[in-house]
Coordinates of N, CA and C in Angstrom, one line a residue:
Chain A
K48 N -2.9 18.7 -8.6 CA -3.1 18.6 -7.3 C -1.6 18.0 -7.2
A49 N -0.5 18.4 -6.0 CA 0.7 17.7 -5.7 C 0.3 16.4 -5.1
G50 N 1.5 15.3 -5.7 CA 1.1 14.2 -4.8 C 1.5 13.7 -3.5
V51 N 1.7 13.1 -3.1 CA 2.3 12.2 -1.9 C 4.0 12.9 -2.0
T52 N 4.8 13.6 -1.1 CA 6.2 13.7 -1.3 C 6.9 13.0 -0.1
Q53 N 7.9 12.4 -0.6 CA 8.9 12.1 0.4 C 10.4 12.3 0.4
T54 N 11.3 12.6 1.4 CA 12.7 12.7 1.4 C 13.1 12.1 2.5
P55 N 14.6 11.7 2.5 CA 15.0 11.7 1.3 C 14.5 10.5 0.3
R56 N 14.9 10.9 -0.8 CA 14.5 9.3 -1.7 C 15.4 8.3 -1.4
Y57 N 16.9 8.4 -0.8 CA 17.9 7.3 -0.6 C 18.9 7.8 0.7
L58 N 19.1 6.6 1.4 CA 20.1 7.3 2.9 C 20.4 5.7 3.0
I59 N 21.8 6.0 3.5 CA 22.6 5.1 3.5 C 23.1 5.3 5.5
K60 N 23.1 4.6 6.3 CA 23.3 4.7 7.5 C 24.1 3.4 7.9
T61 N 24.7 3.8 9.0 CA 25.6 2.6 9.4 C 24.5 2.0 11.0
R62 N 24.4 0.8 10.9 CA 24.0 -0.1 12.3 C 24.5 1.0 14.0
G63 N 23.8 1.2 14.4 CA 23.5 2.2 15.6 C 22.8 3.5 15.7
Q64 N 23.2 3.7 13.9 CA 22.6 5.1 13.9 C 21.0 5.6 14.0
Q65 N 20.6 6.6 14.0 CA 19.4 7.0 14.2 C 18.7 7.7 12.5
V66 N 17.6 7.6 12.0 CA 17.7 8.4 11.2 C 15.9 8.7 11.4
T67 N 15.9 9.8 10.5 CA 14.5 10.5 10.3 C 13.8 10.9 9.0
L68 N 13.2 10.1 8.5 CA 12.2 10.1 7.3 C 11.2 11.1 7.1
S69 N 10.9 12.0 6.1 CA 10.0 13.0 6.1 C 8.8 12.5 5.1
C70 N 7.4 13.0 5.2 CA 6.3 12.8 4.5 C 5.9 13.8 4.4
S71 N 5.3 14.4 3.0 CA 4.3 15.6 3.1 C 2.9 15.0 1.9
P72 N 1.9 14.7 2.9 CA 0.6 14.3 2.1 C 0.1 15.2 1.0
I73 N -0.6 14.8 0.2 CA -1.6 15.6 -0.9 C -2.4 16.8 0.2
S74 N -2.3 17.9 -0.5 CA -3.2 18.8 0.1 C -4.6 18.4 0.5
G75 N -4.6 19.1 1.9 CA -6.0 18.4 2.4 C -6.3 17.4 3.0
H76 N -5.0 16.7 3.0 CA -5.3 15.4 3.4 C -4.7 15.2 4.7
R77 N -5.4 14.8 5.8 CA -5.0 14.9 7.2 C -4.6 13.5 7.7
S78 N -4.4 12.2 7.0 CA -3.9 11.2 7.2 C -2.9 10.9 6.7
V79 N -1.8 10.6 7.6 CA -0.8 9.8 6.9 C -0.5 8.3 7.4
S80 N 0.0 7.5 6.7 CA 0.6 5.9 6.9 C 1.5 6.0 7.0
W81 N 2.6 5.0 7.5 CA 3.7 4.4 7.1 C 3.8 2.9 7.2
Y82 N 4.1 2.5 5.9 CA 4.7 1.3 5.5 C 6.0 0.9 5.1
Q83 N 6.2 -0.5 5.8 CA 7.8 -1.1 5.5 C 7.2 -1.9 4.4
Q84 N 8.5 -2.0 3.5 CA 8.5 -2.9 2.1 C 10.0 -3.6 2.5
T85 N 9.7 -4.8 2.5 CA 11.1 -5.4 2.3 C 10.8 -6.8 1.3
P86 N 12.1 -7.3 0.7 CA 11.3 -8.4 -0.3 C 11.3 -10.0 1.1
G87 N 11.8 -10.1 2.2 CA 11.7 -11.3 2.7 C 10.0 -10.9 3.6
Q88 N 9.5 -9.7 3.7 CA 8.5 -9.5 4.6 C 7.0 -8.6 4.0
G89 N 7.5 -8.4 3.0 CA 6.3 -7.8 2.2 C 6.1 -6.4 2.1
L90 N 5.1 -6.2 2.4 CA 4.3 -4.6 3.0 C 3.8 -4.8 4.1
Q91 N 4.6 -4.1 5.2 CA 3.8 -4.1 6.4 C 3.5 -2.7 7.2
F92 N 2.3 -3.0 7.3 CA 1.7 -1.4 8.4 C 2.8 -0.7 9.7
L93 N 3.0 0.0 9.7 CA 4.1 0.8 10.3 C 2.8 1.3 11.6
F94 N 2.3 2.8 11.4 CA 1.7 3.2 11.8 C 0.7 4.5 11.2
E95 N -0.1 4.8 11.7 CA -0.9 5.9 11.1 C -1.0 7.0 12.1
Y96 N -0.9 8.4 11.5 CA -1.3 9.2 11.9 C -2.2 9.9 11.1
F97 N -3.3 10.9 12.2 CA -4.5 11.8 12.4 C -4.5 12.7 13.1
S98 N -4.6 14.3 12.5 CA -4.6 15.0 13.4 C -3.8 15.2 14.6
E99 N -2.5 15.1 14.1 CA -1.3 14.8 15.2 C -1.4 14.0 16.1
T100 N -2.3 12.8 15.9 CA -2.2 11.7 16.8 C -2.3 10.5 16.5
Q101 N -1.4 9.5 16.6 CA -1.3 8.0 16.8 C -2.5 7.5 16.5
R102 N -3.2 7.3 15.4 CA -4.5 6.4 15.6 C -4.2 5.0 15.7
N103 N -3.5 4.6 14.5 CA -2.9 3.1 14.8 C -2.0 2.6 14.6
K104 N -1.4 1.6 15.6 CA -0.2 1.2 15.1 C 0.5 -0.5 14.4
G105 N 0.9 -0.8 13.7 CA 1.2 -2.2 13.9 C 2.4 -2.8 14.8
N106 N 2.7 -3.9 14.1 CA 3.9 -5.0 15.1 C 5.4 -4.7 14.7
F107 N 5.5 -3.4 15.3 CA 7.6 -3.2 15.4 C 7.8 -2.5 16.2
P108 N 8.9 -3.1 16.8 CA 9.4 -2.4 17.7 C 9.1 -1.0 18.4
G109 N 9.5 -0.4 19.6 CA 9.7 0.7 20.0 C 10.4 1.9 19.2
R110 N 11.5 0.7 18.7 CA 12.9 1.5 17.9 C 11.9 2.5 16.7
F111 N 10.8 2.5 16.5 CA 10.0 2.7 15.3 C 9.1 3.9 15.6
S112 N 9.2 5.1 15.4 CA 8.5 6.3 16.0 C 8.0 6.9 15.1
G113 N 7.4 7.8 15.3 CA 6.5 8.7 14.3 C 5.6 10.0 15.1
R114 N 5.4 11.0 14.1 CA 4.6 12.0 14.6 C 4.0 12.9 13.1
Q115 N 3.3 13.8 13.7 CA 2.7 14.7 12.8 C 2.5 16.0 13.0
F116 N 2.7 16.4 12.4 CA 2.5 18.2 12.4 C 1.4 18.7 12.5
S117 N 1.0 20.1 12.6 CA -0.5 20.6 12.6 C -0.4 20.7 11.0
N118 N 0.8 20.6 10.1 CA 0.0 20.9 8.7 C 0.0 19.6 8.2
S119 N -0.2 18.8 8.6 CA -0.2 17.8 8.7 C 1.0 16.4 7.9
R120 N 1.9 17.1 7.5 CA 3.0 16.7 7.4 C 3.7 15.5 8.5
S121 N 4.2 14.6 8.4 CA 4.5 13.6 9.3 C 6.3 13.0 9.0
E122 N 6.6 13.1 10.1 CA 8.4 12.3 10.1 C 8.2 10.7 10.3
M123 N 8.7 10.1 10.4 CA 9.3 8.8 11.3 C 11.1 8.2 11.5
N124 N 10.7 8.1 12.4 CA 12.4 8.1 13.2 C 12.2 6.5 13.0
V125 N 13.5 6.3 13.4 CA 14.1 4.7 13.6 C 15.4 4.7 14.3
S126 N 15.4 4.5 15.4 CA 16.6 4.6 16.2 C 17.5 2.9 16.3
T127 N 18.8 3.4 16.7 CA 19.8 2.1 16.9 C 19.1 1.4 16.0
L128 N 19.8 1.9 14.2 CA 19.3 0.8 13.5 C 20.3 -0.3 13.4
E129 N 19.2 -1.5 13.0 CA 19.9 -2.7 12.5 C 19.9 -3.4 11.1
L130 N 20.8 -4.2 10.6 CA 20.6 -4.4 9.3 C 19.6 -4.7 8.7
G131 N 18.3 -5.4 9.5 CA 17.1 -5.8 9.1 C 16.2 -4.5 9.1
D132 N 17.0 -3.6 9.2 CA 15.6 -2.1 8.7 C 15.9 -1.8 7.4
S133 N 17.1 -2.0 7.0 CA 17.0 -1.7 5.5 C 15.7 -2.1 4.5
A134 N 15.3 -1.2 3.7 CA 14.0 -1.4 3.5 C 13.4 -0.1 2.5
L135 N 12.2 -0.4 1.8 CA 11.8 0.9 1.4 C 10.7 1.5 2.3
Y136 N 10.4 2.7 2.7 CA 9.9 3.0 3.7 C 8.3 4.0 2.8
L137 N 7.3 3.2 2.5 CA 6.3 4.0 2.4 C 5.6 5.1 3.1
C138 N 4.7 5.8 2.3 CA 4.3 6.8 3.1 C 2.8 6.7 2.4
A139 N 1.9 6.9 2.9 CA 0.6 6.9 2.2 C -0.4 8.0 2.4
S140 N -1.1 8.9 2.2 CA -2.1 9.8 2.8 C -3.5 9.2 2.2
S141 N -4.3 10.2 3.3 CA -5.7 10.1 2.9 C -6.5 11.2 3.4
L142 N -7.9 11.4 3.1 CA -8.2 12.6 3.7 C -8.8 12.4 5.3
G143 N -8.8 11.3 5.8 CA -8.9 10.8 6.9 C -10.2 10.2 7.6
Q144 N -11.0 9.9 6.3 CA -12.2 9.3 6.6 C -12.1 8.1 6.5
D145 N -12.6 7.4 7.2 CA -12.5 5.6 7.5 C -12.7 5.3 5.9
A146 N -13.7 5.3 5.0 CA -13.6 5.0 3.7 C -12.7 5.2 3.2
D147 N -11.5 5.9 2.9 CA -10.8 6.6 2.1 C -9.9 6.0 1.5
T148 N -9.3 6.4 0.6 CA -8.1 5.6 -0.3 C -6.9 6.1 0.2
Q149 N -6.1 5.2 0.2 CA -4.7 5.4 0.8 C -3.8 5.7 -0.7
Y150 N -3.4 7.3 -0.9 CA -2.3 7.6 -1.9 C -0.8 7.2 -1.6
F151 N 0.1 6.7 -2.3 CA 1.8 6.7 -1.7 C 2.3 7.5 -2.4
G152 N 3.2 7.8 -1.6 CA 4.5 8.5 -2.2 C 5.9 7.2 -2.9
P153 N 6.5 7.9 -3.4 CA 7.7 7.0 -4.1 C 8.2 6.5 -3.3
G154 N 8.4 6.6 -2.1 CA 9.2 5.8 -1.0 C 10.6 6.5 -0.7
T155 N 11.3 6.3 0.3 CA 12.5 6.1 0.8 C 13.1 4.6 1.0
R156 N 14.3 5.0 0.9 CA 15.1 3.5 0.1 C 16.4 3.6 1.6
L157 N 16.2 3.0 2.4 CA 17.1 3.4 3.7 C 18.0 2.0 3.1
T158 N 19.3 2.1 3.5 CA 20.0 0.9 3.5 C 20.7 1.0 4.9
V159 N 21.1 0.1 5.8 CA 21.6 0.0 6.9 C 22.9 -0.9 6.6
L160 N 24.2 -0.1 6.4 CA 25.4 -0.8 6.9 C 25.8 -1.4 8.0
Chain B
A205 N -7.4 -12.1 12.4 CA -6.6 -10.9 11.8 C -7.1 -11.4 10.3
Q206 N -7.2 -10.5 9.2 CA -7.2 -10.5 8.0 C -5.9 -11.2 7.1
T207 N -6.2 -11.8 6.3 CA -5.1 -12.2 5.4 C -5.5 -12.2 3.9
V208 N -4.1 -12.0 3.0 CA -4.3 -11.7 1.9 C -3.7 -12.9 0.9
T209 N -4.0 -13.6 0.0 CA -3.2 -14.1 -0.8 C -3.4 -13.9 -2.0
Q210 N -2.1 -13.9 -2.8 CA -1.7 -13.7 -4.0 C -0.9 -14.9 -4.6
S211 N -1.5 -15.8 -5.1 CA -0.8 -16.9 -5.5 C 0.3 -17.6 -6.4
Q212 N 0.0 -16.6 -7.7 CA 0.9 -16.2 -8.7 C 1.9 -15.0 -8.5
P213 N 3.0 -15.8 -8.0 CA 3.9 -14.5 -8.2 C 4.2 -14.0 -9.5
E214 N 4.5 -14.5 -10.8 CA 4.7 -14.0 -11.6 C 3.8 -14.4 -12.8
M215 N 3.3 -13.3 -13.8 CA 2.7 -13.4 -14.9 C 3.2 -12.7 -15.8
S216 N 2.6 -13.5 -16.9 CA 3.3 -13.0 -18.2 C 2.1 -12.8 -19.1
V217 N 1.9 -11.5 -20.0 CA 0.9 -11.6 -21.1 C 1.5 -10.8 -22.1
Q218 N 1.1 -11.4 -23.6 CA 1.3 -10.5 -24.6 C 0.9 -9.1 -25.0
E219 N 1.2 -8.3 -25.3 CA 0.4 -7.1 -25.5 C -0.7 -7.0 -26.4
A220 N -1.9 -6.6 -26.0 CA -3.1 -6.5 -26.4 C -3.8 -7.7 -26.2
E221 N -3.1 -8.6 -25.3 CA -3.9 -9.7 -24.6 C -4.8 -9.2 -23.4
T222 N -5.4 -10.5 -23.0 CA -6.1 -10.4 -21.5 C -5.2 -11.0 -20.8
V223 N -5.3 -10.5 -19.5 CA -4.7 -11.5 -18.5 C -5.2 -11.1 -17.2
T224 N -5.5 -12.3 -16.3 CA -6.2 -12.3 -14.9 C -5.5 -12.1 -13.7
L225 N -5.3 -11.8 -12.7 CA -4.4 -12.1 -11.6 C -5.5 -12.1 -10.6
S226 N -4.8 -12.9 -9.7 CA -5.9 -14.1 -8.4 C -5.5 -13.5 -7.4
C227 N -6.6 -13.3 -6.0 CA -6.2 -12.8 -4.5 C -7.5 -13.3 -4.3
T228 N -7.1 -14.0 -3.3 CA -8.0 -14.5 -2.5 C -7.9 -13.8 -0.6
Y229 N -8.9 -13.8 0.2 CA -8.7 -13.2 1.6 C -9.2 -13.9 2.7
D230 N -9.0 -13.5 3.7 CA -10.0 -14.6 4.6 C -9.9 -13.2 5.4
T231 N -11.3 -13.0 5.9 CA -11.9 -12.2 6.8 C -13.1 -13.0 7.7
S232 N -13.5 -12.3 9.1 CA -14.9 -12.9 9.4 C -15.8 -11.6 9.4
E233 N -15.3 -10.2 8.8 CA -16.0 -9.2 8.5 C -16.8 -9.4 7.7
S234 N -17.8 -8.6 7.4 CA -18.9 -8.4 6.3 C -18.7 -7.1 5.9
D235 N -17.8 -6.2 6.2 CA -18.0 -4.9 5.9 C -16.4 -4.2 5.4
Y236 N -15.9 -4.5 4.2 CA -14.6 -3.6 3.9 C -14.6 -3.3 2.6
Y237 N -13.0 -3.0 2.5 CA -12.7 -2.7 1.2 C -11.6 -3.4 0.5
L238 N -11.6 -3.5 -0.9 CA -10.7 -4.3 -1.6 C -9.9 -3.3 -2.4
F239 N -8.6 -3.6 -2.6 CA -8.1 -2.5 -3.5 C -6.6 -3.9 -4.7
W240 N -6.4 -3.2 -5.8 CA -5.8 -3.4 -6.3 C -4.7 -2.0 -6.6
Y241 N -3.2 -2.3 -5.9 CA -2.3 -0.9 -6.2 C -1.2 -2.0 -7.3
K242 N -0.7 -1.0 -7.9 CA 0.7 -1.5 -8.9 C 1.8 -0.5 -8.6
Q243 N 2.6 -1.6 -8.7 CA 4.0 -0.7 -8.4 C 4.7 -0.9 -9.4
P244 N 5.3 0.3 -10.4 CA 6.4 -0.2 -11.4 C 7.6 0.1 -11.2
P245 N 8.4 -1.0 -11.8 CA 9.8 -0.6 -11.3 C 10.6 0.5 -10.6
S246 N 10.0 1.9 -10.8 CA 10.2 3.1 -10.5 C 9.9 3.4 -9.0
R247 N 8.9 2.4 -8.7 CA 8.6 1.9 -7.7 C 7.4 3.0 -6.6
Q248 N 6.8 3.8 -7.4 CA 5.5 4.7 -6.9 C 4.8 3.7 -6.9
M249 N 3.5 3.4 -5.7 CA 2.8 2.4 -5.4 C 1.6 3.4 -6.4
I250 N 1.0 2.7 -7.0 CA -0.5 3.4 -7.5 C -1.7 2.8 -7.7
L251 N -2.4 3.1 -7.5 CA -4.1 2.8 -6.8 C -4.5 2.6 -8.3
V252 N -5.1 1.2 -8.9 CA -5.5 0.8 -10.2 C -7.2 0.4 -10.1
I253 N -7.3 0.0 -8.7 CA -8.8 -0.2 -8.9 C -9.3 -0.4 -7.4
R254 N -10.4 0.1 -7.1 CA -11.0 -0.3 -5.5 C -12.3 -0.9 -5.8
Q255 N -12.7 -1.8 -4.3 CA -14.2 -2.5 -4.7 C -14.7 -1.8 -3.0
E256 N -15.8 -1.7 -3.1 CA -16.6 -1.7 -1.9 C -17.6 -3.1 -1.5
A257 N -17.2 -3.7 -0.5 CA -17.6 -5.3 -0.5 C -19.2 -4.9 -0.2
Y258 N -19.8 -4.2 -0.1 CA -21.1 -3.9 0.1 C -22.0 -4.0 -1.5
K259 N -21.0 -3.6 -2.2 CA -21.4 -3.1 -3.6 C -21.5 -4.7 -4.5
Q260 N -22.4 -4.9 -4.9 CA -22.6 -6.3 -5.8 C -21.9 -6.0 -6.9
Q261 N -21.8 -4.6 -7.6 CA -21.2 -4.6 -8.8 C -19.8 -4.7 -8.9
N262 N -19.3 -5.4 -9.9 CA -18.1 -5.2 -9.8 C -17.2 -4.0 -10.5
A263 N -16.1 -3.2 -9.7 CA -15.6 -2.3 -10.3 C -15.0 -2.2 -11.8
T264 N -15.1 -1.5 -12.3 CA -14.3 -1.3 -13.2 C -13.4 0.2 -13.4
E265 N -12.4 -0.1 -14.1 CA -11.7 1.4 -14.4 C -10.9 1.5 -16.1
N266 N -11.5 1.9 -17.4 CA -10.8 1.6 -18.0 C -10.8 0.2 -18.7
R267 N -9.3 0.1 -18.8 CA -9.1 -1.6 -19.2 C -9.5 -2.5 -18.1
F268 N -9.1 -1.8 -16.3 CA -9.2 -2.7 -15.3 C -10.5 -2.9 -14.9
S269 N -10.8 -4.2 -14.9 CA -12.2 -5.0 -13.9 C -11.5 -5.9 -12.8
V270 N -12.6 -5.8 -12.2 CA -12.5 -6.9 -11.0 C -13.6 -8.0 -11.4
N271 N -13.2 -8.8 -10.7 CA -14.3 -10.2 -10.6 C -14.4 -10.2 -8.8
F272 N -15.1 -9.8 -8.4 CA -15.7 -9.7 -6.9 C -16.6 -10.7 -6.6
Q273 N -16.3 -11.9 -5.8 CA -16.7 -13.0 -5.5 C -16.7 -13.2 -3.6
K274 N -17.5 -12.4 -3.2 CA -17.9 -12.1 -2.2 C -18.0 -13.8 -1.1
A275 N -18.6 -14.3 -1.3 CA -19.0 -15.7 -0.8 C -17.8 -16.5 -0.7
A276 N -17.0 -16.4 -1.6 CA -16.0 -17.4 -2.0 C -14.6 -16.3 -1.5
K277 N -14.7 -15.1 -1.4 CA -13.5 -14.2 -0.8 C -12.7 -14.3 -1.8
S278 N -13.2 -13.9 -3.0 CA -11.8 -13.7 -4.2 C -12.2 -12.5 -4.6
F279 N -10.6 -11.7 -5.3 CA -10.8 -11.0 -5.9 C -10.2 -10.5 -6.9
S280 N -10.3 -10.9 -8.0 CA -9.4 -11.0 -9.2 C -9.1 -9.9 -10.0
L281 N -8.1 -9.5 -10.7 CA -8.3 -8.1 -11.5 C -8.0 -8.8 -12.8
K282 N -8.8 -7.9 -13.7 CA -8.6 -8.2 -15.3 C -7.8 -7.0 -16.0
I283 N -6.9 -7.8 -16.5 CA -6.7 -6.3 -17.6 C -6.4 -6.8 -18.8
S284 N -7.3 -6.0 -19.4 CA -7.4 -6.2 -20.7 C -6.5 -5.4 -22.3
D285 N -6.6 -5.7 -23.0 CA -5.8 -5.1 -24.0 C -4.6 -4.4 -23.5
S286 N -3.6 -5.4 -22.7 CA -2.7 -5.3 -22.1 C -1.6 -4.2 -23.1
Q287 N -1.0 -3.3 -22.3 CA 0.0 -2.3 -23.0 C 1.4 -2.6 -22.1
L288 N 2.5 -2.5 -22.8 CA 3.6 -2.5 -22.1 C 4.1 -1.5 -20.7
G289 N 2.8 -0.6 -20.6 CA 3.0 0.1 -19.3 C 2.7 -0.8 -18.4
D290 N 1.7 -0.9 -18.8 CA 1.0 -2.5 -17.4 C 1.8 -3.5 -16.8
A291 N 3.4 -3.3 -17.4 CA 4.5 -4.1 -16.6 C 4.7 -3.5 -15.3
A292 N 4.3 -4.4 -13.9 CA 4.8 -4.0 -12.6 C 4.7 -5.0 -11.5
M293 N 4.4 -4.8 -10.5 CA 4.2 -5.7 -9.6 C 2.7 -5.2 -9.0
Y294 N 2.1 -6.1 -8.6 CA 0.5 -5.7 -8.4 C 0.3 -6.5 -7.3
F295 N -0.5 -5.4 -6.1 CA -0.6 -5.9 -5.0 C -1.9 -6.0 -4.8
C296 N -2.4 -6.6 -4.1 CA -4.1 -7.2 -3.5 C -3.9 -6.5 -2.2
A297 N -5.4 -5.5 -1.6 CA -5.0 -5.4 -0.3 C -6.0 -5.4 0.0
Y298 N -6.4 -5.4 1.6 CA -8.0 -5.4 2.2 C -7.9 -4.4 3.3
R299 N -8.9 -3.6 3.6 CA -9.0 -2.5 4.7 C -10.3 -2.8 5.2
T300 N -10.3 -3.0 6.3 CA -11.7 -3.0 7.1 C -12.6 -1.8 6.9
A301 N -13.7 -1.9 6.8 CA -14.6 -0.4 7.1 C -15.2 -0.2 8.7
Y302 N -14.3 -1.2 9.4 CA -15.1 -0.5 10.7 C -14.2 0.4 11.0
T303 N -14.3 1.0 12.1 CA -13.4 2.3 12.5 C -12.7 2.0 13.8
G304 N -11.3 2.6 13.8 CA -10.2 2.1 15.3 C -9.4 1.8 14.0
T305 N -9.4 0.6 13.4 CA -8.6 0.1 13.1 C -8.5 0.3 11.3
A306 N -9.4 0.7 10.9 CA -9.8 1.2 9.6 C -8.9 1.4 8.6
S307 N -7.8 2.4 9.1 CA -6.7 2.9 8.2 C -5.8 1.8 7.9
K308 N -5.9 0.9 8.5 CA -4.6 -0.1 8.0 C -4.8 -1.0 6.7
L309 N -3.9 -0.9 5.7 CA -3.9 -1.7 4.5 C -3.3 -3.2 4.8
T310 N -4.0 -4.4 4.6 CA -3.1 -5.6 4.6 C -2.9 -6.0 3.0
F311 N -1.7 -6.0 2.7 CA -1.6 -6.5 1.2 C -1.0 -7.8 1.3
G312 N -1.2 -8.4 0.2 CA -0.6 -9.9 -0.5 C 0.7 -9.4 -0.8
T313 N 1.3 -11.0 -0.8 CA 2.6 -10.7 -1.3 C 3.2 -10.4 -2.8
G314 N 1.9 -9.7 -3.4 CA 2.4 -9.2 -4.8 C 2.4 -10.3 -6.0
T315 N 2.3 -9.9 -7.6 CA 2.2 -10.6 -8.4 C 3.4 -9.8 -9.2
R316 N 4.3 -10.2 -10.3 CA 5.0 -9.6 -11.0 C 4.5 -10.2 -12.3
L317 N 3.7 -8.6 -13.1 CA 3.3 -9.0 -14.3 C 4.4 -8.7 -15.4
Q318 N 4.4 -9.5 -16.2 CA 5.4 -9.1 -17.2 C 4.6 -9.0 -19.0
V319 N 5.0 -7.9 -19.4 CA 4.1 -7.6 -20.7 C 5.0 -7.7 -21.5
T320 N 4.9 -8.9 -22.6 CA 6.2 -9.2 -23.9 C 5.2 -8.8 -25.4
L321 N 6.3 -8.4 -26.1 CA 5.6 -8.0 -27.6 C 5.0 -9.0 -28.3

């Protein structure tokens, strides 16, 4: 069974632009969570989607948004990019049951210049 | 809010030796899950081991085992017979077992493990 895939793997943007990252979960998984990883703040939870609905949200500004499609694929969008948004963005999928383990993708490295 | 603390930023172990990584957490909940994830330099986060708080028996996965002390809120990872491929950043993570917020993982700051010949 294929793992979690994320595209693109690397992205370079300039301040003020917007960006969309994509995540395809493991087949059969209905829950997708997003995390931001930076050297200063570590791993922080962004949001989680289950059956096309946002089920949980972390403490991030409204510039960070996401959505999930009927095939469970998810996208996250960051608008009006700031230098501090430079990070590794990790996507994790799980079956969707509350007791589930999350499995991570390789991440998208976003650099904001 | 739950917090996870990893007090060892870096550890080193010789190949074939045993090393223990420490993790403590703070929670008022009685039912939860604890995880150790490994992130090699290639960045893919890999699940190493999972522990359910209601189970008293410590989880084991081949060369990896945990020492789960619920009363002390301690969850250490022991790696036996260390291999070069074990070199990575190791993250301890907490997840509540209660619905609603159950999906969120709270991570520690990580321990970088170096394996030497």
